[in-house]
mmCIF file of C-alpha atoms in Angstrom:
data_model
loop_
_atom_site.group_PDB
_atom_site.id
_atom_site.type_symbol
_atom_site.label_atom_id
_atom_site.label_comp_id
_atom_site.label_asym_id
_atom_site.label_seq_id
_atom_site.Cartn_x
_atom_site.Cartn_y
_atom_site.Cartn_z
ATOM 1 C CA MET A 10 92.626 93.476 101.237
ATOM 2 C CA ILE A 11 92.320 97.192 101.936
ATOM 3 C CA ASP A 12 95.418 98.882 103.361
ATOM 4 C CA SER A 13 94.747 99.755 107.007
ATOM 5 C CA LYS A 14 97.022 102.810 106.962
ATOM 6 C CA PRO A 15 95.268 106.186 107.031
ATOM 7 C CA ASP A 16 94.964 108.119 103.791
ATOM 8 C CA ARG A 17 97.816 110.541 103.158
ATOM 9 C CA ARG A 18 97.568 114.061 101.840
ATOM 10 C CA ALA A 19 99.542 114.761 98.693
ATOM 11 C CA ALA A 20 100.101 117.572 96.208
ATOM 12 C CA THR A 21 101.114 117.556 92.573
ATOM 13 C CA VAL A 22 101.879 120.161 89.902
ATOM 14 C CA VAL A 23 101.009 120.229 86.225
ATOM 15 C CA LEU A 24 103.868 122.262 84.751
ATOM 16 C CA LEU A 25 102.802 123.947 81.509
ATOM 17 C CA ARG A 26 104.739 125.739 78.809
ATOM 18 C CA ASP A 27 103.447 127.381 75.637
ATOM 19 C CA ARG A 28 104.762 126.683 72.153
ATOM 20 C CA PRO A 29 104.026 128.381 68.843
ATOM 21 C CA ALA A 30 100.859 127.305 66.988
ATOM 22 C CA ALA A 31 100.377 124.196 69.109
ATOM 23 C CA HIS A 32 98.766 123.102 72.328
ATOM 24 C CA PRO A 33 100.887 123.657 75.444
ATOM 25 C CA GLU A 34 103.277 120.981 76.619
ATOM 26 C CA LEU A 35 103.216 119.621 80.132
ATOM 27 C CA LEU A 36 105.819 117.765 82.136
ATOM 28 C CA MET A 37 105.263 114.048 82.678
ATOM 29 C CA VAL A 38 107.293 111.902 85.048
ATOM 30 C CA GLN A 39 107.570 108.124 84.860
ATOM 31 C CA ARG A 40 107.624 106.576 88.299
ATOM 32 C CA ALA A 41 110.164 103.871 89.059
ATOM 33 C CA HIS A 42 108.852 100.324 88.782
ATOM 34 C CA SER A 43 109.904 99.715 92.398
ATOM 35 C CA MET A 44 107.453 102.285 93.791
ATOM 36 C CA ALA A 45 104.587 100.987 95.925
ATOM 37 C CA PHE A 46 102.075 103.376 94.354
ATOM 38 C CA ALA A 47 101.511 103.733 90.584
ATOM 39 C CA ALA A 48 104.676 101.791 89.792
ATOM 40 C CA GLY A 49 105.922 102.589 86.287
ATOM 41 C CA ALA A 50 103.045 104.994 85.610
ATOM 42 C CA LEU A 51 103.260 108.410 84.006
ATOM 43 C CA VAL A 52 102.266 111.100 86.514
ATOM 44 C CA PHE A 53 102.776 114.776 87.259
ATOM 45 C CA PRO A 54 105.556 115.778 89.685
ATOM 46 C CA GLY A 55 104.431 115.639 93.307
ATOM 47 C CA GLY A 56 104.221 113.621 96.471
ATOM 48 C CA ALA A 57 103.023 113.359 100.035
ATOM 49 C CA LEU A 58 102.929 116.200 102.543
ATOM 50 C CA ASP A 59 105.442 116.226 105.381
ATOM 51 C CA PRO A 60 104.839 117.727 108.831
ATOM 52 C CA ALA A 61 107.625 120.203 108.047
ATOM 53 C CA ASP A 62 105.559 121.604 105.169
ATOM 54 C CA PHE A 63 103.047 122.835 107.725
ATOM 55 C CA ALA A 64 105.815 124.560 109.680
ATOM 56 C CA ILE A 65 106.903 126.452 106.555
ATOM 57 C CA ALA A 66 103.285 127.245 105.746
ATOM 58 C CA GLN A 67 102.792 128.851 109.156
ATOM 59 C CA GLY A 68 105.053 131.695 108.067
ATOM 60 C CA LEU A 69 103.353 132.362 104.742
ATOM 61 C CA GLY A 70 100.468 134.491 105.978
ATOM 62 C CA PRO A 71 96.801 133.789 106.691
ATOM 63 C CA ALA A 72 95.325 134.568 103.256
ATOM 64 C CA LEU A 73 94.875 130.829 102.591
ATOM 65 C CA ALA A 74 93.950 128.020 104.971
ATOM 66 C CA LEU A 75 96.923 126.298 106.583
ATOM 67 C CA ASP A 76 96.357 122.959 104.855
ATOM 68 C CA GLU A 77 96.173 124.744 101.485
ATOM 69 C CA ARG A 78 99.403 126.589 102.209
ATOM 70 C CA ALA A 79 101.111 123.374 103.311
ATOM 71 C CA SER A 80 99.909 121.570 100.190
ATOM 72 C CA ARG A 81 101.425 124.260 97.995
ATOM 73 C CA VAL A 82 104.712 124.068 99.892
ATOM 74 C CA ALA A 83 104.747 120.297 99.393
ATOM 75 C CA ALA A 84 103.961 120.678 95.697
ATOM 76 C CA ILE A 85 106.880 123.072 95.242
ATOM 77 C CA ARG A 86 109.262 120.937 97.310
ATOM 78 C CA GLU A 87 108.370 117.706 95.526
ATOM 79 C CA THR A 88 108.583 119.311 92.078
ATOM 80 C CA LEU A 89 112.071 120.583 92.836
ATOM 81 C CA GLU A 90 113.195 117.231 94.189
ATOM 82 C CA GLU A 91 111.720 115.182 91.350
ATOM 83 C CA SER A 92 112.398 117.415 88.349
ATOM 84 C CA GLY A 93 114.867 120.123 89.338
ATOM 85 C CA ILE A 94 112.309 122.838 88.510
ATOM 86 C CA GLY A 95 112.150 125.567 91.142
ATOM 87 C CA LEU A 96 108.722 127.139 91.540
ATOM 88 C CA GLY A 97 107.896 130.071 93.777
ATOM 89 C CA LEU A 98 111.495 131.310 93.916
ATOM 90 C CA PRO A 99 112.668 134.852 93.109
ATOM 91 C CA GLN A 100 113.162 135.669 89.446
ATOM 92 C CA GLY A 101 116.764 135.049 88.462
ATOM 93 C CA PHE A 102 117.427 132.574 91.284
ATOM 94 C CA PRO A 103 120.870 131.173 90.362
ATOM 95 C CA ALA A 104 120.895 127.785 88.625
ATOM 96 C CA PRO A 105 123.822 126.472 90.725
ATOM 97 C CA ALA A 106 121.969 127.368 93.919
ATOM 98 C CA LEU A 107 118.852 125.619 92.636
ATOM 99 C CA ALA A 108 120.854 122.482 91.809
ATOM 100 C CA ALA A 109 122.485 122.559 95.241
ATOM 101 C CA MET A 110 119.097 122.914 96.912
ATOM 102 C CA ARG A 111 117.775 119.911 94.997
ATOM 103 C CA ALA A 112 120.807 117.806 95.902
ATOM 104 C CA ALA A 113 120.438 118.755 99.562
ATOM 105 C CA LEU A 114 116.765 117.721 99.514
ATOM 106 C CA HIS A 115 117.810 114.327 98.157
ATOM 107 C CA ASP A 116 120.274 114.059 101.026
ATOM 108 C CA GLY A 117 117.501 114.717 103.544
ATOM 109 C CA ALA A 118 118.100 118.365 104.350
ATOM 110 C CA PRO A 119 115.028 120.177 105.707
ATOM 111 C CA PHE A 120 113.430 122.388 103.071
ATOM 112 C CA ALA A 121 112.942 125.168 105.620
ATOM 113 C CA ASP A 122 116.680 125.269 106.329
ATOM 114 C CA LEU A 123 117.501 125.466 102.627
ATOM 115 C CA LEU A 124 115.085 128.333 102.098
ATOM 116 C CA ALA A 125 116.536 130.176 105.099
ATOM 117 C CA ASP A 126 120.117 129.597 103.903
ATOM 118 C CA HIS A 127 119.248 131.306 100.602
ATOM 119 C CA GLY A 128 117.113 134.022 102.196
ATOM 120 C CA VAL A 129 114.067 132.893 100.243
ATOM 121 C CA THR A 130 110.363 133.077 101.066
ATOM 122 C CA LEU A 131 108.246 130.947 98.756
ATOM 123 C CA ASP A 132 105.648 132.575 96.536
ATOM 124 C CA ILE A 133 102.942 129.923 96.766
ATOM 125 C CA HIS A 134 100.609 132.039 94.621
ATOM 126 C CA CYS A 135 102.481 130.855 91.532
ATOM 127 C CA LEU A 136 100.255 127.757 91.784
ATOM 128 C CA THR A 137 96.647 127.733 90.572
ATOM 129 C CA PRO A 138 94.346 125.119 92.151
ATOM 130 C CA PHE A 139 93.049 122.758 89.474
ATOM 131 C CA ALA A 140 91.530 119.693 91.131
ATOM 132 C CA ARG A 141 91.404 117.520 94.218
ATOM 133 C CA TRP A 142 91.027 113.745 94.067
ATOM 134 C CA HIS A 143 90.426 111.391 96.973
ATOM 135 C CA PRO A 144 89.518 107.870 95.796
ATOM 136 C CA ALA A 145 87.330 105.665 97.935
ATOM 137 C CA ARG A 146 89.014 102.918 99.926
ATOM 138 C CA VAL A 147 88.081 99.831 97.935
ATOM 139 C CA ASP A 148 89.820 96.539 97.314
ATOM 140 C CA HIS A 149 91.419 97.460 93.957
ATOM 141 C CA VAL A 150 93.123 100.543 95.466
ATOM 142 C CA ARG A 151 96.175 99.577 97.514
ATOM 143 C CA ARG A 152 97.077 103.081 98.650
ATOM 144 C CA VAL A 153 94.818 106.094 98.905
ATOM 145 C CA PHE A 154 95.970 109.704 98.687
ATOM 146 C CA ASP A 155 93.938 112.870 99.149
ATOM 147 C CA THR A 156 95.683 114.800 96.386
ATOM 148 C CA ARG A 157 95.506 118.432 95.365
ATOM 149 C CA PHE A 158 96.454 119.245 91.766
ATOM 150 C CA TYR A 159 97.863 122.636 90.771
ATOM 151 C CA LEU A 160 98.734 124.324 87.485
ATOM 152 C CA ALA A 161 101.897 126.379 87.064
ATOM 153 C CA ARG A 162 103.783 127.899 84.179
ATOM 154 C CA ALA A 163 107.238 126.371 83.828
ATOM 155 C CA PRO A 164 109.890 128.954 84.727
ATOM 156 C CA ARG A 165 111.914 130.080 81.724
ATOM 157 C CA GLY A 166 115.524 129.006 81.533
ATOM 158 C CA GLN A 167 115.186 126.018 83.854
ATOM 159 C CA GLU A 168 115.828 122.461 82.654
ATOM 160 C CA ALA A 169 113.935 119.476 84.010
ATOM 161 C CA THR A 170 115.896 116.297 84.722
ATOM 162 C CA ALA A 171 114.870 112.962 86.230
ATOM 163 C CA ASP A 172 116.053 112.204 89.744
ATOM 164 C CA ALA A 173 116.743 108.516 88.836
ATOM 165 C CA THR A 174 115.355 107.333 92.178
ATOM 166 C CA GLU A 175 111.596 107.767 92.493
ATOM 167 C CA ASN A 176 111.326 108.525 88.776
ATOM 168 C CA ILE A 177 113.268 107.068 85.866
ATOM 169 C CA ARG A 178 112.468 109.520 83.061
ATOM 170 C CA LEU A 179 110.588 112.688 82.310
ATOM 171 C CA PHE A 180 109.506 114.401 79.133
ATOM 172 C CA TRP A 181 107.449 117.285 77.758
ATOM 173 C CA ALA A 182 104.408 116.582 75.567
ATOM 174 C CA ASP A 183 100.929 117.943 75.024
ATOM 175 C CA ALA A 184 98.115 116.231 76.902
ATOM 176 C CA ALA A 185 96.518 114.599 73.865
ATOM 177 C CA ALA A 186 99.859 113.158 72.766
ATOM 178 C CA VAL A 187 100.409 111.558 76.184
ATOM 179 C CA ILE A 188 96.983 109.915 76.041
ATOM 180 C CA ALA A 189 97.571 108.678 72.485
ATOM 181 C CA ALA A 190 100.965 107.231 73.391
ATOM 182 C CA CYS A 191 99.535 105.363 76.356
ATOM 183 C CA ASP A 192 96.638 104.049 74.263
ATOM 184 C CA ALA A 193 99.246 102.736 71.810
ATOM 185 C CA GLY A 194 101.017 100.882 74.628
ATOM 186 C CA ASP A 195 103.857 103.351 75.154
ATOM 187 C CA GLY A 196 103.126 104.245 78.749
ATOM 188 C CA LEU A 197 100.631 103.746 81.567
ATOM 189 C CA ILE A 198 98.337 106.334 83.119
ATOM 190 C CA ILE A 199 96.024 105.697 86.051
ATOM 191 C CA PHE A 200 92.406 106.864 86.145
ATOM 192 C CA PRO A 201 92.871 110.339 87.735
ATOM 193 C CA THR A 202 95.807 111.165 85.453
ATOM 194 C CA ARG A 203 93.838 110.231 82.330
ATOM 195 C CA ARG A 204 90.854 112.327 83.353
ATOM 196 C CA ASN A 205 93.066 115.318 84.129
ATOM 197 C CA LEU A 206 94.941 114.954 80.823
ATOM 198 C CA GLU A 207 91.630 114.851 78.941
ATOM 199 C CA ARG A 208 90.572 118.018 80.707
ATOM 200 C CA LEU A 209 93.856 119.780 79.944
ATOM 201 C CA ALA A 210 93.782 118.725 76.281
ATOM 202 C CA GLN A 211 90.884 121.140 75.742
ATOM 203 C CA PHE A 212 93.049 124.265 75.996
ATOM 204 C CA ALA A 213 95.093 125.933 73.287
ATOM 205 C CA ASP A 214 97.528 127.705 75.622
ATOM 206 C CA CYS A 215 98.584 128.069 79.235
ATOM 207 C CA ALA A 216 96.462 131.157 79.793
ATOM 208 C CA ALA A 217 93.300 129.343 78.746
ATOM 209 C CA ALA A 218 94.034 126.398 81.026
ATOM 210 C CA ILE A 219 94.741 128.641 84.009
ATOM 211 C CA ALA A 220 91.659 130.796 83.344
ATOM 212 C CA HIS A 221 89.546 127.627 83.244
ATOM 213 C CA ALA A 222 91.035 126.442 86.527
ATOM 214 C CA MET A 223 90.333 129.789 88.191
ATOM 215 C CA ALA A 224 86.722 129.726 87.004
ATOM 216 C CA THR A 225 85.997 126.119 87.979
ATOM 217 C CA PRO A 226 85.312 125.231 91.620
ATOM 218 C CA VAL A 227 87.650 122.707 93.175
ATOM 219 C CA GLU A 228 85.562 119.980 94.735
ATOM 220 C CA THR A 229 86.916 116.675 95.984
ATOM 221 C CA VAL A 230 86.497 114.012 93.297
ATOM 222 C CA THR A 231 85.740 110.579 94.709
ATOM 223 C CA PRO A 232 85.043 108.152 91.852
ATOM 224 C CA TRP A 233 82.251 105.627 92.287
ATOM 225 C CA LEU A 234 81.184 102.421 90.576
ATOM 226 C CA GLU A 235 77.933 102.486 88.622
ATOM 227 C CA ASP A 236 76.272 99.835 86.477
ATOM 228 C CA ARG A 237 75.504 101.099 82.959
ATOM 229 C CA ASP A 238 73.671 98.681 80.660
ATOM 230 C CA GLY A 239 75.109 95.794 82.604
ATOM 231 C CA VAL A 240 78.683 97.099 82.458
ATOM 232 C CA PRO A 241 80.344 98.446 85.632
ATOM 233 C CA HIS A 242 81.766 101.931 85.066
ATOM 234 C CA LEU A 243 84.008 104.062 87.238
ATOM 235 C CA CYS A 244 82.413 107.510 87.301
ATOM 236 C CA ILE A 245 83.153 111.067 88.414
ATOM 237 C CA PRO A 246 80.957 114.209 88.667
ATOM 238 C CA THR A 247 79.866 115.884 85.429
ATOM 239 C CA HIS A 248 80.103 119.544 86.541
ATOM 240 C CA LEU A 249 83.835 119.947 87.209
ATOM 241 C CA GLY A 250 85.158 120.519 83.700
ATOM 242 C CA TYR A 251 86.001 116.944 82.720
ATOM 243 C CA PRO A 252 84.961 116.063 79.143
ATOM 244 C CA ILE A 253 84.876 112.319 79.920
ATOM 245 C CA THR A 254 83.313 111.344 83.232
ATOM 246 C CA SER A 255 83.153 107.548 83.149
ATOM 247 C CA GLU A 256 85.125 104.545 81.956
ATOM 248 C CA PRO A 257 84.368 100.801 81.942
ATOM 249 C CA PHE A 258 85.855 99.480 85.155
ATOM 250 C CA ALA A 259 87.553 96.631 83.311
ATOM 251 C CA ASN A 260 89.673 99.211 81.447
ATOM 252 C CA VAL A 261 90.869 101.037 84.566
ATOM 253 C CA PRO A 262 94.513 100.272 85.497
ATOM 254 C CA ARG A 263 94.933 99.033 89.061
ATOM 255 C CA ASN A 264 97.301 101.201 91.065
#
């Protein structure tokens, strides 16, 4: 049965960091098994937009559309809450203040109040739009999110830690290694995450990934079912930078 609740907007961040003579690492988060959506799956930090994100976005100038600004605010807020990484903050923002801000978010403090207490205005331009996915409402999808994906360089000197509530562990690895581990049974990735990891695995460093994102239009990806030689496949468009654009439906994890 299809969930009757309206689709929610969400935002997520692919945090990237370079390393010598190797593909860049990205931050993966394992969701708690108790979560209603993508339970136990490996995902990028992120979550649903709150009405308060729009209020913060109102004060960030008109250069971007309001929903884009609010999505970036949500992406920054959720990344801080889930991983302890503070994006869009002034260089040299004190680690104790960042930890206190994260703890206050967990306790339900409004993000706007925390930013005001520290005299901070978010720099939402630290995020580069990468993709937008909005699955169709079909029976195998219990919850549907209209999700924007962003790329960001991981700030130097900050340490990511699991929040032990919505997520139970996090780790850094290159995109190809995450896919290989999941194929070997050491992890679960849902269809959008796999496609985005495959796309990111093409790039030798953060600069190349970000340049690709800036040069590739962000169009909403809504996968569809298509019969190919008698085998149902879940498919996505072929012009948005994804090296693999279909998968047998029987292989697709149900979220």
